[in-house]
Amino acid sequence: MIKLFFLQIVALFAICIILDWLRLIINKFHQKEFKLRLIDSMPILALIFIHQLTINPKGFSWDPVLIIGWMFIGILVLIHKAFTKHQLSHKNFYRTLWRIGDLYFLVAWIFAGIVSTL
């Protein structure tokens, strides 16, 4: 499993380089600047990586538990936005939820990597 975790780190760096090249190509042909960051794709990549690290012979993975936790975080963010801003904006809510999800899944992936190497 330790080889898989380090292979995922190498894949993450490769995806980072590809996304950076893609951003440069898109910005070259479009007038509006396109902001594409690796961290924005982290929830999707982390779910794939965590599934690979935590799958057991019975087919159980941490992904369902993590997604339920992310939904719970979404409900808390929604309640927080409703009571502090007194209005809800889809753009503001989704941006906040996605940024929290970036950190949430990054920490979960690192934790899964540590647990799988033990």
mmCIF file of C-alpha atoms in Angstrom:
data_model
loop_
_atom_site.group_PDB
_atom_site.id
_atom_site.type_symbol
_atom_site.label_atom_id
_atom_site.label_comp_id
_atom_site.label_asym_id
_atom_site.label_seq_id
_atom_site.Cartn_x
_atom_site.Cartn_y
_atom_site.Cartn_z
ATOM 1 C CA MET A 1 0.000 0.000 0.000
ATOM 2 C CA ILE A 2 2.880 2.368 0.590
ATOM 3 C CA LYS A 3 3.788 2.085 -3.109
ATOM 4 C CA LEU A 4 0.225 2.999 -4.072
ATOM 5 C CA PHE A 5 0.242 6.067 -1.816
ATOM 6 C CA PHE A 6 3.515 7.322 -3.288
ATOM 7 C CA LEU A 7 2.256 6.552 -6.797
ATOM 8 C CA GLN A 8 -0.785 8.698 -6.035
ATOM 9 C CA ILE A 9 1.489 11.543 -4.924
ATOM 10 C CA VAL A 10 3.381 11.285 -8.223
ATOM 11 C CA ALA A 11 0.058 11.226 -10.102
ATOM 12 C CA LEU A 12 -1.034 14.331 -8.197
ATOM 13 C CA PHE A 13 2.093 16.177 -9.303
ATOM 14 C CA ALA A 14 1.538 15.025 -12.896
ATOM 15 C CA ILE A 15 -2.063 16.229 -12.796
ATOM 16 C CA CYS A 16 -0.844 19.534 -11.375
ATOM 17 C CA ILE A 17 1.517 20.004 -14.330
ATOM 18 C CA ILE A 18 -1.173 19.013 -16.851
ATOM 19 C CA LEU A 19 -3.705 21.419 -15.307
ATOM 20 C CA ASP A 20 -1.137 24.210 -15.352
ATOM 21 C CA TRP A 21 -0.404 23.609 -19.046
ATOM 22 C CA LEU A 22 -4.140 23.440 -19.762
ATOM 23 C CA ARG A 23 -4.679 26.742 -17.955
ATOM 24 C CA LEU A 24 -1.888 28.382 -19.976
ATOM 25 C CA ILE A 25 -3.326 27.101 -23.274
ATOM 26 C CA ILE A 26 -6.849 28.243 -22.411
ATOM 27 C CA ASN A 27 -5.622 31.680 -21.280
ATOM 28 C CA LYS A 28 -3.661 32.065 -24.507
ATOM 29 C CA PHE A 29 -6.775 31.662 -26.689
ATOM 30 C CA HIS A 30 -9.357 33.393 -24.491
ATOM 31 C CA GLN A 31 -9.478 37.009 -23.428
ATOM 32 C CA LYS A 32 -10.942 36.265 -20.020
ATOM 33 C CA GLU A 33 -8.451 34.718 -17.598
ATOM 34 C CA PHE A 34 -9.313 31.157 -16.643
ATOM 35 C CA LYS A 35 -8.338 30.301 -13.086
ATOM 36 C CA LEU A 36 -7.805 26.574 -12.769
ATOM 37 C CA ARG A 37 -6.157 25.269 -9.630
ATOM 38 C CA LEU A 38 -5.234 21.788 -8.529
ATOM 39 C CA ILE A 39 -6.934 22.291 -5.189
ATOM 40 C CA ASP A 40 -10.253 22.763 -7.007
ATOM 41 C CA SER A 41 -10.051 19.203 -8.293
ATOM 42 C CA MET A 42 -8.961 17.775 -4.947
ATOM 43 C CA PRO A 43 -12.352 16.417 -3.774
ATOM 44 C CA ILE A 44 -12.753 14.373 -6.941
ATOM 45 C CA LEU A 45 -9.170 13.134 -6.965
ATOM 46 C CA ALA A 46 -9.201 12.452 -3.231
ATOM 47 C CA LEU A 47 -12.336 10.316 -3.483
ATOM 48 C CA ILE A 48 -10.665 8.183 -6.152
ATOM 49 C CA PHE A 49 -7.401 7.973 -4.217
ATOM 50 C CA ILE A 50 -9.079 7.231 -0.875
ATOM 51 C CA HIS A 51 -11.151 4.491 -2.470
ATOM 52 C CA GLN A 52 -7.988 2.863 -3.818
ATOM 53 C CA LEU A 53 -6.261 3.079 -0.436
ATOM 54 C CA THR A 54 -9.111 1.923 1.802
ATOM 55 C CA ILE A 55 -10.897 -0.769 -0.211
ATOM 56 C CA ASN A 56 -10.974 -4.062 1.677
ATOM 57 C CA PRO A 57 -11.715 -7.602 0.410
ATOM 58 C CA LYS A 58 -15.400 -7.210 1.259
ATOM 59 C CA GLY A 59 -15.637 -4.090 -0.913
ATOM 60 C CA PHE A 60 -15.984 -1.511 1.851
ATOM 61 C CA SER A 61 -14.308 1.850 1.378
ATOM 62 C CA TRP A 62 -14.242 5.096 3.347
ATOM 63 C CA ASP A 63 -15.893 7.027 0.500
ATOM 64 C CA PRO A 64 -19.546 6.710 1.638
ATOM 65 C CA VAL A 65 -18.640 7.820 5.165
ATOM 66 C CA LEU A 66 -16.646 10.776 3.840
ATOM 67 C CA ILE A 67 -19.447 11.862 1.513
ATOM 68 C CA ILE A 68 -21.980 11.726 4.356
ATOM 69 C CA GLY A 69 -19.570 13.824 6.449
ATOM 70 C CA TRP A 70 -19.268 16.320 3.594
ATOM 71 C CA MET A 71 -23.076 16.537 3.398
ATOM 72 C CA PHE A 72 -23.202 17.227 7.135
ATOM 73 C CA ILE A 73 -20.593 19.969 6.667
ATOM 74 C CA GLY A 74 -22.753 21.371 3.847
ATOM 75 C CA ILE A 75 -25.764 21.554 6.156
ATOM 76 C CA LEU A 76 -23.679 23.358 8.794
ATOM 77 C CA VAL A 77 -22.347 25.816 6.193
ATOM 78 C CA LEU A 78 -25.903 26.428 4.957
ATOM 79 C CA ILE A 79 -27.159 27.128 8.482
ATOM 80 C CA HIS A 80 -24.162 29.377 9.180
ATOM 81 C CA LYS A 81 -24.692 31.370 5.964
ATOM 82 C CA ALA A 82 -28.427 31.691 6.650
ATOM 83 C CA PHE A 83 -27.949 33.104 10.142
ATOM 84 C CA THR A 84 -24.915 35.326 9.519
ATOM 85 C CA LYS A 85 -25.744 36.779 6.084
ATOM 86 C CA HIS A 86 -29.568 36.547 6.384
ATOM 87 C CA GLN A 87 -29.655 35.634 2.705
ATOM 88 C CA LEU A 88 -28.378 32.734 0.699
ATOM 89 C CA SER A 89 -26.396 33.058 -2.483
ATOM 90 C CA HIS A 90 -25.776 29.868 -4.443
ATOM 91 C CA LYS A 91 -22.403 31.075 -5.669
ATOM 92 C CA ASN A 92 -21.187 32.029 -2.185
ATOM 93 C CA PHE A 93 -22.507 28.825 -0.596
ATOM 94 C CA TYR A 94 -21.036 26.464 -3.178
ATOM 95 C CA ARG A 95 -17.693 28.245 -3.221
ATOM 96 C CA THR A 96 -17.448 28.013 0.580
ATOM 97 C CA LEU A 97 -18.556 24.378 0.615
ATOM 98 C CA TRP A 98 -16.087 23.448 -2.142
ATOM 99 C CA ARG A 99 -13.175 25.174 -0.371
ATOM 100 C CA ILE A 100 -14.002 23.398 2.884
ATOM 101 C CA GLY A 101 -14.322 20.159 0.900
ATOM 102 C CA ASP A 102 -10.851 20.750 -0.546
ATOM 103 C CA LEU A 103 -9.333 20.789 2.919
ATOM 104 C CA TYR A 104 -11.598 18.036 4.242
ATOM 105 C CA PHE A 105 -10.685 15.575 1.497
ATOM 106 C CA LEU A 106 -7.005 16.527 1.515
ATOM 107 C CA VAL A 107 -6.789 15.731 5.232
ATOM 108 C CA ALA A 108 -8.801 12.530 4.729
ATOM 109 C CA TRP A 109 -6.505 11.410 1.888
ATOM 110 C CA ILE A 110 -3.368 12.030 3.938
ATOM 111 C CA PHE A 111 -4.934 10.188 6.899
ATOM 112 C CA ALA A 112 -5.938 7.268 4.640
ATOM 113 C CA GLY A 113 -2.398 7.155 3.276
ATOM 114 C CA ILE A 114 -0.932 7.017 6.770
ATOM 115 C CA VAL A 115 -3.404 4.362 7.925
ATOM 116 C CA SER A 116 -2.869 2.216 4.821
ATOM 117 C CA THR A 117 0.916 2.245 5.265
ATOM 118 C CA LEU A 118 0.715 0.993 8.857
#
